[in-house]
Coordinates of C-alpha atoms in Angstrom, one line a residue:
X24 CA 44.7 -96.6 -64.6
X25 CA 46.3 -93.0 -64.8
X26 CA 44.3 -90.5 -66.4
X27 CA 44.9 -90.2 -70.1
X28 CA 46.4 -86.7 -70.2
X29 CA 49.2 -88.2 -67.8
X30 CA 50.0 -91.2 -70.2
X31 CA 50.0 -88.9 -73.3
X32 CA 52.3 -86.5 -71.2
X33 CA 54.7 -89.4 -70.3
X34 CA 54.8 -90.7 -73.7
X35 CA 55.9 -87.3 -75.4
X36 CA 58.3 -86.5 -72.8
X37 CA 60.1 -89.9 -73.6
X38 CA 62.6 -90.3 -76.3
X39 CA 62.5 -93.6 -77.9
X40 CA 65.9 -93.5 -79.2
X41 CA 67.3 -92.5 -75.7
X42 CA 65.5 -95.1 -74.0
X43 CA 66.5 -98.0 -76.7
X44 CA 70.1 -96.8 -76.2
X45 CA 70.1 -97.7 -72.5
X46 CA 69.6 -101.3 -73.5
X47 CA 71.2 -102.1 -77.0
X48 CA 73.2 -100.4 -79.6
X49 CA 71.5 -97.6 -81.8
X50 CA 72.9 -96.3 -84.9
X51 CA 71.8 -93.2 -87.0
X52 CA 71.2 -93.5 -91.0
X53 CA 70.0 -90.3 -92.2
X54 CA 67.1 -89.0 -90.6
X55 CA 66.2 -92.7 -89.2
X56 CA 67.2 -94.6 -86.4
X57 CA 68.2 -98.3 -86.3
X58 CA 69.0 -100.6 -83.4
X59 CA 70.2 -103.7 -82.8
X60 CA 67.3 -105.9 -81.4
X61 CA 67.3 -107.0 -77.7
X62 CA 64.4 -109.2 -78.6
X63 CA 66.6 -111.8 -80.7
X64 CA 69.9 -112.6 -81.6
X65 CA 71.5 -110.5 -84.4
X66 CA 74.7 -108.6 -85.4
X67 CA 73.0 -106.2 -87.8
X68 CA 70.5 -103.7 -86.7
X69 CA 67.1 -104.4 -87.9
X70 CA 65.0 -102.5 -85.2
X71 CA 63.8 -99.3 -86.8
X72 CA 62.9 -96.4 -84.2
X73 CA 60.5 -93.4 -85.0
X74 CA 61.2 -90.5 -83.0
X75 CA 58.6 -88.6 -84.0
X76 CA 55.7 -91.6 -83.0
X77 CA 57.9 -92.8 -80.0
X78 CA 57.4 -96.1 -81.7
X79 CA 60.0 -99.1 -82.5
X80 CA 59.7 -102.1 -84.8
X81 CA 61.8 -105.2 -85.2
X82 CA 61.7 -106.2 -89.1
X83 CA 63.6 -109.3 -88.2
X84 CA 61.4 -110.9 -85.2
X85 CA 58.4 -108.5 -85.5
X86 CA 58.4 -107.4 -81.8
X87 CA 57.3 -103.7 -81.4
X88 CA 55.4 -100.9 -79.7
X89 CA 55.7 -97.5 -78.4
X90 CA 57.8 -96.5 -75.2
X91 CA 55.7 -98.3 -72.6
X92 CA 55.8 -101.6 -74.6
X93 CA 59.6 -101.3 -74.7
X94 CA 59.9 -101.0 -70.9
X95 CA 57.5 -103.7 -70.4
X96 CA 59.2 -106.1 -72.4
X97 CA 62.9 -105.3 -71.5
X98 CA 62.4 -104.7 -67.5
X99 CA 59.4 -107.5 -67.0
X100 CA 57.0 -105.0 -65.5
X101 CA 53.1 -104.4 -66.4
X102 CA 51.8 -101.3 -68.0
X103 CA 51.3 -99.2 -65.0
X104 CA 54.7 -99.8 -63.4
X105 CA 56.3 -99.3 -66.8
X106 CA 54.3 -95.7 -66.5
X107 CA 56.0 -95.1 -63.4
X108 CA 59.1 -95.7 -64.4
X109 CA 59.0 -93.5 -67.3
X110 CA 57.1 -90.4 -65.3
X111 CA 59.8 -90.7 -62.9
X112 CA 62.5 -90.3 -65.2
X113 CA 60.5 -87.5 -66.9
X114 CA 60.2 -85.8 -63.9
X115 CA 56.2 -85.7 -64.1
X116 CA 54.1 -86.7 -61.3
X117 CA 51.0 -88.6 -62.2
X118 CA 47.6 -88.0 -61.0
X119 CA 46.6 -90.9 -58.7
X120 CA 44.1 -93.2 -59.3
X121 CA 42.6 -94.3 -56.0
X122 CA 41.6 -97.9 -57.2
X123 CA 44.7 -98.4 -58.8
X124 CA 46.9 -96.9 -55.9
X125 CA 45.1 -99.2 -53.8
X126 CA 46.0 -102.4 -55.7
X127 CA 49.7 -101.3 -55.9
X128 CA 49.7 -100.6 -52.2
X129 CA 48.5 -104.2 -51.7
X130 CA 51.3 -105.5 -53.9
X131 CA 53.8 -103.5 -52.4
X132 CA 52.8 -104.7 -48.7
X133 CA 52.5 -108.4 -50.2
X134 CA 56.1 -108.0 -51.6
X135 CA 57.3 -106.5 -48.2
X136 CA 55.4 -109.6 -46.6
X137 CA 57.4 -112.0 -48.7
X138 CA 60.7 -110.4 -48.3
X139 CA 60.3 -110.6 -44.3
X140 CA 59.3 -114.4 -44.7
X141 CA 62.6 -114.8 -46.7
X142 CA 64.6 -113.7 -43.8
X143 CA 62.5 -115.6 -41.2
X144 CA 62.7 -118.8 -42.9
X145 CA 66.2 -118.4 -43.9
X146 CA 67.0 -117.7 -40.0
X147 CA 65.0 -120.7 -38.7
X148 CA 67.0 -122.9 -41.6
X149 CA 70.2 -122.0 -39.9
X150 CA 69.3 -122.1 -36.0
X151 CA 65.9 -123.6 -35.2
X152 CA 65.8 -126.9 -33.5
X153 CA 63.1 -128.5 -35.9
X154 CA 65.1 -127.2 -38.5
X155 CA 67.5 -130.0 -37.8
X156 CA 66.4 -132.7 -40.4
X157 CA 66.6 -129.9 -43.1
X158 CA 70.2 -129.0 -42.3
X159 CA 70.9 -132.7 -42.2
X160 CA 69.3 -133.4 -45.8
X161 CA 71.5 -130.0 -47.2
X162 CA 74.6 -131.2 -46.2
X163 CA 73.9 -134.7 -47.7
X164 CA 73.3 -132.9 -51.0
X165 CA 76.5 -131.1 -50.9
X166 CA 75.3 -127.8 -49.7
X167 CA 77.3 -125.4 -47.6
X168 CA 76.5 -122.3 -45.9
X169 CA 77.6 -120.3 -48.8
X170 CA 75.1 -121.9 -51.0
X171 CA 72.3 -121.6 -48.3
X172 CA 73.1 -118.0 -47.9
X173 CA 73.4 -117.3 -51.9
X174 CA 70.0 -118.8 -52.5
X175 CA 68.4 -117.5 -49.2
X176 CA 67.1 -121.4 -48.5
X177 CA 65.0 -121.4 -45.4
X178 CA 62.8 -123.7 -43.1
X179 CA 59.1 -123.4 -42.5
X180 CA 58.4 -124.0 -39.0
X181 CA 56.3 -126.8 -37.9
X182 CA 54.0 -125.2 -35.7
X183 CA 50.7 -124.1 -37.5
X184 CA 51.5 -120.3 -37.0
X185 CA 55.1 -120.0 -36.4
X186 CA 55.5 -117.5 -39.6
X187 CA 52.3 -115.7 -39.0
X188 CA 53.2 -114.5 -35.5
X189 CA 56.5 -113.5 -36.5
X190 CA 55.1 -111.2 -39.6
X191 CA 52.6 -110.1 -37.0
X192 CA 55.2 -109.0 -34.4
X193 CA 56.8 -107.2 -37.3
X194 CA 53.8 -104.8 -38.0
X195 CA 52.2 -106.8 -40.9
X196 CA 48.4 -107.5 -41.2
X197 CA 46.5 -110.7 -41.5
X198 CA 44.9 -109.4 -45.0
X199 CA 48.5 -109.2 -46.1
X200 CA 49.7 -112.2 -44.9
X201 CA 46.8 -113.8 -46.8
X202 CA 47.3 -111.8 -50.2
X203 CA 51.1 -112.9 -50.0
X204 CA 50.0 -116.3 -49.8
X205 CA 51.9 -117.1 -46.7
X206 CA 48.5 -117.8 -44.5
X207 CA 45.1 -118.7 -44.6
X208 CA 42.1 -118.0 -42.4
X209 CA 41.2 -121.3 -40.2
X210 CA 38.4 -121.7 -37.5
X211 CA 41.2 -120.6 -34.8
X212 CA 42.7 -117.7 -36.8
X213 CA 45.4 -117.4 -39.5
X214 CA 47.7 -120.3 -40.0
X215 CA 50.7 -120.9 -41.9
X216 CA 50.4 -122.0 -46.0
X217 CA 54.0 -123.5 -45.6
X218 CA 54.7 -126.0 -42.8
X219 CA 57.9 -128.1 -42.0
X220 CA 59.5 -127.8 -45.3
X221 CA 62.9 -126.8 -46.9
X222 CA 61.8 -123.3 -48.7
X223 CA 63.0 -122.1 -52.1
X224 CA 62.3 -118.4 -52.5
X225 CA 61.0 -117.5 -55.9
X226 CA 61.5 -113.9 -57.4
X227 CA 60.2 -112.0 -60.3
X228 CA 62.4 -110.4 -63.0
X229 CA 63.4 -107.4 -60.9
X230 CA 64.3 -109.6 -58.0
X231 CA 61.2 -108.9 -55.7
X232 CA 60.1 -112.2 -53.9
X233 CA 56.6 -113.4 -55.2
X234 CA 56.3 -117.1 -54.0
X235 CA 57.9 -120.2 -52.4
X236 CA 58.6 -123.5 -53.3
X237 CA 58.4 -125.8 -50.3
X238 CA 60.2 -129.5 -50.3
X239 CA 59.3 -132.0 -47.8
X240 CA 61.9 -133.7 -45.6
X241 CA 61.4 -137.0 -45.1
X242 CA 63.0 -137.0 -41.3
X243 CA 60.3 -134.0 -40.5
X244 CA 57.3 -135.3 -38.6
X245 CA 54.7 -135.5 -41.4
X246 CA 51.6 -135.0 -39.2
X247 CA 52.8 -131.2 -38.5
X248 CA 53.1 -130.3 -42.1
X249 CA 50.6 -129.1 -44.8
X250 CA 49.9 -131.6 -47.7
X251 CA 52.4 -134.4 -46.1
X252 CA 52.1 -136.7 -49.0
X253 CA 53.4 -134.0 -51.8
X254 CA 57.1 -133.6 -52.5
X255 CA 56.8 -130.1 -53.5
X256 CA 54.1 -127.4 -52.5
X257 CA 54.2 -124.2 -54.3
X258 CA 52.5 -120.9 -53.6
X259 CA 49.1 -120.8 -55.1
X260 CA 48.5 -118.4 -57.9
X261 CA 47.8 -114.8 -56.9
X262 CA 47.9 -111.1 -57.6
X263 CA 51.6 -111.1 -57.5
X264 CA 52.7 -114.7 -58.6
X265 CA 51.1 -116.8 -61.7
X266 CA 53.4 -119.8 -62.2
X267 CA 52.5 -120.0 -65.8
X268 CA 54.7 -116.7 -66.3
X269 CA 57.1 -117.3 -63.6
X270 CA 60.8 -119.2 -63.8
X271 CA 62.7 -119.9 -60.7
X272 CA 66.0 -118.3 -61.0
X273 CA 65.4 -116.5 -64.1
X274 CA 65.9 -113.1 -62.5
X275 CA 69.8 -114.2 -61.9
X276 CA 70.2 -116.5 -64.9
X277 CA 69.2 -113.9 -67.6
X278 CA 72.4 -111.7 -67.6
X279 CA 74.4 -114.9 -68.5
X280 CA 72.2 -115.5 -71.6
X281 CA 73.9 -115.1 -74.8
X282 CA 74.9 -116.7 -78.0
X283 CA 76.7 -119.1 -76.5
X284 CA 74.9 -119.6 -73.5
X285 CA 71.4 -120.8 -74.0
X286 CA 68.7 -120.7 -71.1
X287 CA 68.6 -124.3 -69.6
X288 CA 65.3 -125.4 -68.2
X289 CA 65.5 -128.4 -65.5
X290 CA 62.8 -129.8 -63.3
X291 CA 63.5 -128.7 -59.5
X292 CA 64.8 -126.4 -57.6
X293 CA 67.9 -128.2 -56.6
X294 CA 68.4 -129.3 -59.9
X295 CA 68.8 -125.3 -60.8
X296 CA 71.2 -124.9 -57.9
X297 CA 73.4 -127.9 -59.3
X298 CA 73.5 -126.3 -62.7
X299 CA 74.6 -123.0 -61.3
X300 CA 77.2 -124.3 -59.2
X301 CA 79.1 -126.3 -61.9
X302 CA 78.9 -122.9 -63.8
X303 CA 75.7 -123.5 -65.8
X304 CA 74.6 -119.7 -64.6
X305 CA 71.5 -119.9 -67.3
X306 CA 69.7 -122.8 -65.6
X307 CA 65.9 -122.1 -64.5
X308 CA 63.2 -124.3 -63.3
X309 CA 59.4 -124.1 -63.8
X310 CA 57.3 -123.4 -60.2
X311 CA 55.3 -126.4 -59.9
X312 CA 53.7 -126.3 -63.5
X313 CA 54.2 -127.8 -66.8
X314 CA 56.4 -126.0 -69.0
X315 CA 53.9 -123.5 -71.1
X316 CA 54.0 -120.9 -73.8
X317 CA 54.1 -118.2 -71.1
X318 CA 57.5 -119.6 -69.9
X319 CA 58.7 -119.5 -73.5
X320 CA 57.6 -115.7 -73.8
X321 CA 59.8 -115.1 -70.7
X322 CA 62.8 -116.8 -72.4
X323 CA 62.4 -115.2 -75.7
X324 CA 63.1 -111.8 -74.3
X325 CA 66.5 -113.1 -73.5
X326 CA 67.7 -115.7 -75.9
X327 CA 66.6 -117.6 -79.1
X328 CA 68.2 -120.9 -77.7
X329 CA 66.5 -123.2 -75.0
X330 CA 68.0 -126.4 -73.8
X331 CA 65.6 -128.9 -71.9
X332 CA 67.8 -130.7 -69.2
X333 CA 66.0 -133.9 -68.0
X334 CA 67.0 -137.0 -66.7
X335 CA 66.8 -140.2 -68.9
X336 CA 64.4 -142.1 -66.8
X337 CA 60.7 -142.7 -67.6
X338 CA 59.6 -139.4 -65.9
X339 CA 62.3 -137.2 -68.0
X340 CA 61.1 -138.7 -71.3
X341 CA 57.8 -137.8 -70.8
X342 CA 58.8 -134.3 -69.5
X343 CA 60.6 -134.1 -73.0
X344 CA 57.6 -134.9 -74.7
X345 CA 54.8 -133.1 -72.7
X346 CA 55.2 -129.8 -75.0
X347 CA 53.1 -131.6 -77.6
X348 CA 50.7 -129.2 -77.3
X349 CA 52.8 -125.9 -77.7
X350 CA 53.5 -123.8 -80.6
X351 CA 57.2 -122.4 -79.5
X352 CA 59.3 -125.7 -80.1
X353 CA 58.1 -126.0 -83.9
X354 CA 58.9 -122.1 -84.4
X355 CA 62.1 -121.2 -86.2
X356 CA 62.3 -118.1 -83.5
X357 CA 63.4 -120.4 -80.8
X358 CA 66.1 -123.5 -80.9
X359 CA 64.6 -125.7 -78.4
X360 CA 67.0 -128.8 -77.5
X361 CA 67.0 -131.6 -75.0
X362 CA 69.9 -132.4 -73.0
X363 CA 69.6 -136.1 -71.6
X364 CA 71.3 -136.7 -68.3
X365 CA 73.8 -139.6 -67.8
X366 CA 72.6 -142.8 -65.9
X367 CA 69.2 -141.6 -65.3
X368 CA 70.4 -139.2 -62.8
X369 CA 68.9 -135.4 -62.4
X370 CA 71.2 -132.8 -62.2
X371 CA 71.0 -132.7 -58.4
X372 CA 72.2 -136.2 -58.2
X373 CA 75.0 -135.6 -60.6
X374 CA 76.2 -132.7 -58.7
X375 CA 76.0 -134.6 -55.4
X376 CA 78.2 -137.5 -57.0
X377 CA 80.9 -134.9 -58.1
X378 CA 80.1 -135.4 -61.6
X379 CA 79.6 -131.9 -62.3
X380 CA 81.5 -132.0 -65.5
X381 CA 79.0 -134.3 -66.9
X382 CA 76.3 -131.5 -66.6
X383 CA 77.9 -129.0 -68.4
X384 CA 78.8 -131.7 -71.5
X385 CA 75.3 -132.6 -71.6
X386 CA 73.9 -129.1 -72.2
X387 CA 77.0 -128.7 -75.1
X388 CA 75.8 -132.0 -76.9
X389 CA 71.8 -131.2 -76.7
X390 CA 69.8 -132.3 -79.6
X391 CA 67.2 -130.6 -81.1
X392 CA 63.8 -131.3 -79.4
X393 CA 61.9 -132.6 -82.5
X394 CA 64.8 -134.8 -83.4
X395 CA 64.6 -136.1 -79.6
X396 CA 60.8 -136.4 -79.7
X397 CA 60.6 -138.4 -83.1
X398 CA 63.4 -141.0 -82.0
X399 CA 61.7 -141.3 -78.5
X400 CA 58.4 -142.2 -80.6
X401 CA 60.1 -144.4 -83.4
X402 CA 62.0 -146.4 -80.7
X403 CA 58.7 -147.5 -79.0
X404 CA 57.8 -149.7 -82.3
X405 CA 59.3 -152.9 -83.9
X406 CA 60.9 -152.0 -86.8
X407 CA 61.5 -155.7 -87.9
X408 CA 57.8 -155.8 -89.5
X409 CA 55.7 -153.8 -91.9
X410 CA 53.0 -152.5 -88.9
X411 CA 55.8 -151.1 -86.8
X412 CA 57.3 -149.2 -89.6
X413 CA 54.1 -148.0 -90.4
X414 CA 53.0 -147.0 -86.6
X415 CA 56.5 -145.6 -86.1
X416 CA 56.3 -143.4 -89.7
X417 CA 52.8 -142.2 -88.7
X418 CA 53.8 -141.1 -85.4
X419 CA 56.9 -139.2 -86.7
X420 CA 54.6 -137.4 -89.6
X421 CA 52.4 -136.4 -86.8
X422 CA 55.4 -134.2 -85.1
X423 CA 56.9 -133.2 -88.8
X424 CA 53.4 -132.4 -90.2
X425 CA 53.4 -129.2 -87.3
X426 CA 56.6 -127.8 -88.9
X427 CA 55.3 -124.9 -90.7
X428 CA 59.0 -124.0 -92.6
X429 CA 59.0 -125.8 -95.7
X430 CA 62.8 -126.1 -95.9
X431 CA 62.8 -127.5 -92.2
X432 CA 60.0 -129.7 -92.6
X433 CA 61.9 -131.7 -95.6
X434 CA 65.1 -131.9 -93.5
X435 CA 63.2 -133.4 -91.0
X436 CA 61.3 -135.8 -93.7
X437 CA 64.8 -136.9 -94.5
X438 CA 65.8 -137.7 -90.8
X439 CA 62.6 -139.5 -90.5
X440 CA 63.4 -141.2 -93.5
X441 CA 66.8 -142.6 -92.4
X442 CA 65.3 -143.4 -89.0
X443 CA 62.6 -145.4 -90.1
X444 CA 64.5 -147.0 -93.1
X445 CA 62.0 -145.8 -95.8
X446 CA 62.2 -143.9 -99.0
X447 CA 62.0 -140.0 -98.6
X448 CA 58.8 -140.0 -100.8
X449 CA 56.7 -142.4 -98.5
X450 CA 57.8 -140.0 -95.4
X451 CA 56.6 -137.2 -97.3
X452 CA 53.3 -139.0 -98.4
X453 CA 52.6 -139.8 -94.7
X454 CA 53.3 -136.0 -93.7
X455 CA 50.9 -135.2 -96.3
X456 CA 52.9 -132.8 -98.5
X457 CA 54.3 -129.1 -97.6
X458 CA 50.3 -127.9 -98.4
X459 CA 49.0 -129.0 -95.1
X460 CA 48.3 -127.1 -92.1
X461 CA 48.9 -127.8 -88.6
X462 CA 45.4 -129.8 -88.3
X463 CA 46.1 -131.8 -91.3
X464 CA 43.8 -130.7 -93.7
X465 CA 44.6 -128.9 -96.9
X466 CA 44.9 -125.1 -97.2
X467 CA 46.3 -122.3 -98.8
X468 CA 49.8 -120.7 -98.0
X469 CA 49.3 -117.3 -96.8
X470 CA 49.8 -114.9 -99.7
X471 CA 52.3 -112.2 -99.3
X472 CA 51.2 -108.8 -98.7
X473 CA 50.4 -106.6 -101.8
X474 CA 53.3 -104.5 -102.5
X475 CA 51.4 -101.6 -104.4
X476 CA 48.7 -101.3 -101.7
X477 CA 51.3 -101.7 -99.1
X478 CA 53.1 -98.4 -100.5
X479 CA 49.6 -96.7 -100.5
X480 CA 49.2 -97.7 -97.0
X481 CA 52.5 -96.2 -96.0
X482 CA 51.3 -93.3 -97.7
X483 CA 48.2 -92.9 -95.4
X484 CA 50.0 -93.2 -92.4
X485 CA 52.5 -90.1 -93.4
X486 CA 48.9 -88.3 -93.4
X487 CA 49.3 -85.8 -96.4
X488 CA 47.1 -83.3 -97.7
X489 CA 44.1 -83.7 -100.0
X490 CA 44.4 -87.7 -99.7
X491 CA 41.6 -89.5 -101.0
X492 CA 41.6 -93.0 -100.2
X493 CA 38.7 -95.7 -99.3
X494 CA 38.6 -99.2 -98.2
X495 CA 37.8 -100.1 -101.8
X496 CA 41.2 -99.2 -102.8
X497 CA 42.5 -102.3 -100.9
X498 CA 41.8 -105.6 -102.3
X499 CA 44.1 -107.5 -99.8
X500 CA 41.9 -108.1 -96.9
X501 CA 44.7 -107.4 -94.3
X502 CA 45.4 -104.1 -95.3
X503 CA 42.0 -103.3 -96.0
X504 CA 41.5 -104.0 -92.3
X505 CA 44.5 -102.2 -91.2
X506 CA 43.3 -99.0 -93.3
X507 CA 39.9 -99.0 -91.6
X508 CA 41.5 -99.3 -88.1
X509 CA 43.5 -96.2 -88.6
X510 CA 41.5 -94.3 -90.9
X511 CA 39.6 -92.7 -88.1
X512 CA 42.7 -90.7 -87.2
X513 CA 42.9 -89.0 -90.7
X514 CA 40.2 -86.5 -89.7
X515 CA 41.5 -85.6 -86.5
X516 CA 44.9 -85.6 -86.9
X517 CA 46.7 -82.6 -88.4
X518 CA 48.0 -82.7 -92.0
X519 CA 51.4 -83.8 -92.0
X520 CA 51.5 -85.4 -88.5
X521 CA 52.0 -89.1 -88.6
X522 CA 49.1 -91.4 -88.1
X523 CA 49.5 -93.6 -84.7
X524 CA 49.5 -97.0 -85.3
X525 CA 49.9 -97.4 -81.3
X526 CA 46.4 -96.6 -80.7
X527 CA 44.9 -99.6 -82.9
X528 CA 43.7 -102.1 -80.7
X529 CA 44.2 -105.4 -82.4
X530 CA 47.7 -106.5 -82.2
X531 CA 48.1 -108.1 -85.6
X532 CA 46.8 -104.8 -87.3
X533 CA 49.1 -102.6 -85.2
X534 CA 52.2 -104.5 -86.0
X535 CA 51.0 -104.4 -89.8
X536 CA 50.9 -100.5 -89.5
X537 CA 53.7 -100.3 -87.3
X538 CA 56.0 -102.0 -89.8
X539 CA 54.7 -100.1 -92.4
X540 CA 55.1 -96.9 -90.6
X541 CA 58.9 -97.3 -89.8
X542 CA 60.0 -98.5 -93.4
X543 CA 62.6 -95.7 -93.8
X544 CA 62.3 -96.0 -97.6
X545 CA 61.7 -92.9 -99.5
X546 CA 57.9 -92.3 -99.7
X547 CA 56.1 -92.2 -103.3
X548 CA 53.8 -89.5 -104.0
X549 CA 50.4 -90.7 -102.9
X550 CA 48.8 -89.7 -106.6
X551 CA 51.2 -91.9 -108.1
X552 CA 51.0 -95.0 -106.0
X553 CA 47.0 -94.6 -105.7
X554 CA 46.9 -94.5 -109.4
X555 CA 49.0 -97.5 -109.9
X556 CA 46.3 -99.3 -107.3
X557 CA 43.4 -98.0 -109.2
X558 CA 44.8 -99.1 -112.5
X559 CA 45.6 -102.4 -111.4
X560 CA 42.0 -102.7 -109.9
X561 CA 40.5 -101.4 -113.3
X562 CA 42.7 -103.9 -115.2
X563 CA 41.2 -107.0 -113.1
X564 CA 37.6 -105.7 -113.7
X565 CA 38.2 -105.2 -117.4
X566 CA 39.7 -108.7 -117.5
X567 CA 36.8 -110.0 -115.8
X568 CA 34.0 -108.5 -117.7
X569 CA 35.8 -109.3 -121.1
X570 CA 35.7 -113.0 -119.9
X571 CA 32.2 -112.7 -119.2
X572 CA 31.1 -111.2 -122.5
X573 CA 33.0 -114.0 -124.3
X574 CA 30.4 -116.5 -122.9
X575 CA 27.1 -114.0 -123.7
X576 CA 25.2 -114.2 -126.7
X577 CA 25.2 -110.8 -128.2
X578 CA 21.9 -108.4 -128.2
X579 CA 20.9 -109.7 -124.9
X580 CA 20.1 -107.5 -122.4
X581 CA 22.7 -108.8 -120.1
X582 CA 25.3 -108.3 -122.7
X583 CA 24.4 -104.9 -123.2
X584 CA 24.6 -104.0 -119.6
X585 CA 28.1 -105.8 -118.8
X586 CA 29.2 -103.8 -122.5
X587 CA 28.4 -100.5 -121.3
X588 CA 30.0 -101.1 -118.0
X589 CA 33.3 -102.5 -119.8
X590 CA 33.1 -99.0 -121.7
X591 CA 32.8 -97.0 -118.8
X592 CA 35.9 -98.9 -116.9
X593 CA 37.8 -98.5 -120.3
X594 CA 37.1 -95.0 -120.1
X595 CA 38.2 -94.5 -116.4
X596 CA 41.3 -96.3 -117.3
X597 CA 42.4 -93.7 -120.3
X598 CA 41.2 -90.9 -117.7
X599 CA 43.9 -92.1 -115.5
X600 CA 46.4 -91.6 -118.3
X601 CA 47.2 -94.7 -119.9

C-alpha cells in the first residue's frame, strides 16, 4: 500500500467535480454541484458532489465515496490502480511500497503472459494441423474468419507443453506461466493447463486478458486433452482472475447498455458471440460458475435492466430458478427478466439455423424473473384438486414473501391469485402479510431516521465552534452510532473545516454520514437544533415519569424520588426557554 501521505496528496490534488464531469453531466446549483448518477438510470441529477471534502453521494441509489471509490466504480479497478491513475493525472510521484510493487509487477507479468497466450492460441487455430477439428467445428457453427479474428478465438495444442514452450521462447519464465493459470508443475517439468480445446479469451473491464474458457472438440483425441469428459474447462481462480466477479464480454458489451438495451446474460461463450452477431451487443456470460451477487454488482454499474436468456429445456428452466439464494432479483434497483429461447434451442443453435431475428425478439418480450419463477413452480402442480392448489400456493408465497417493497409484493400477490385461481386474501394469508421479513418471522419495519437528530448530526459534520454534543443527544441508535464514529475527528479537525465521513470504516455508517454531509439544504444554527432535540428528550422523560407517578402511592420513598426528578426535569425544560 502507498504511504498515507501520498494518498492524502492525491486526494487533495483531485477535484471531484472535474473527475465526475469526465463520466457524466454535472450542474452547478448555487455553491453546490449535482450530477446525473452514472450508477443507475436517471434523468434528473441526484448525485451531490462536495468539492471541499472530495466526496460524492447519490440520494437515488445510495452509491457514494471519495475520488478513489469513484474511479474504482467507473473504471473497474482496485484501490491501488485507482491511486496510480489519479497520481499520474495529478503529476504526483508515489513512494513505492516494495511489497505492493512486487505484487503489481507479478500481475503485469501474468497479464502479458496471457496476452501472448491469446496470440499463440489464435495463430494455432488458424494454421496448426491439430486444430483442424476445431476449425471444422467453427465452420459448422457459421463462424467465419472475421468472427474468429474479432473474438481472438484460439486452439490449445494437444501436446503437453505446446504453449509453455512458446512462452518460454518468448522470455516468459515458468513462475509467470503458473501465476497466469496457463501451466502447472509436473514430474517432468511445467505442462499446459489447457490442451486440445477451442479457446475463448476472457478479459476484465479494462480489456486486459485474465483467463480462458476452453471447449472440448469431439473430433480431437481425448487422451491428449486435460479433463477429457468436461465440455468446458475454465481458468482457475488466481490473483488476477475470480470467476465470481467476471463476465465474459462485459468489456465490450458495457458501452452498449442503456435504458433501451439491457444487459443480456446467456449460458455459454458461443451464445454470447451469437447474440452479438445478430445485434444484441449487450450479451455476456458467466465463466464456468452460477450467476451470483458479484455478477449483479458488476452489471449494476452499467444498467438497471438485466435479461437472463436461457433455452427452454430442463437445464434452462433450472438456470432461471438457480438464483433462489440471491438478493438482487428481489430488489427494486434491478429489473431482472427472463427471455426463453424458442423450441428448446440455445442462442448459438438459433444463430446457426439462421433464426437470429428470434433471438432479439425473445429479449424484447422478456418477462419479470419472479413471474417466470412463480409460473414454473405453479406449473408443476395439479390445480384440479385442493392439495395441488395448496402446494402451488405455498411455493408461490415463499417467493413473494422475499419481496420487501409492499407495493410490489401486493401486485405479485394479485398475480398469484389469478394464476392459482384463489382469492387475494387467501394468497396474502399464505404470504404472511406485509409485516413478515424474508425469513418468514414477524418483525417491525425499519423506522425512518429521526429528522431532528439528523439535522443535529448535519451540524456536527460542519464542525462549528463551541459545539457541545454527546452520544446521549441521539435516541436513534443509527445516528448515535454514526456520531460516535465521526466524533474522534472533532478535536483533531480545525474549527470550521468539515469532518470527513470517508475515514469511517463501517460502510453503512459512512453512507449515513456521507448522505447528511452532502445534503445541500441550509444548515440550522446548532443551538436551535440542539435545543429542539434536548426539549424532545426532556418531554419524553417527563411523560414517562408522570405515567409512573400515577401508579405509585403518594408518600412513599420511591414516589418522592421520582417526583423530585420530575421537578428537576421541568426546571431544565423551563431553562431552555419554554
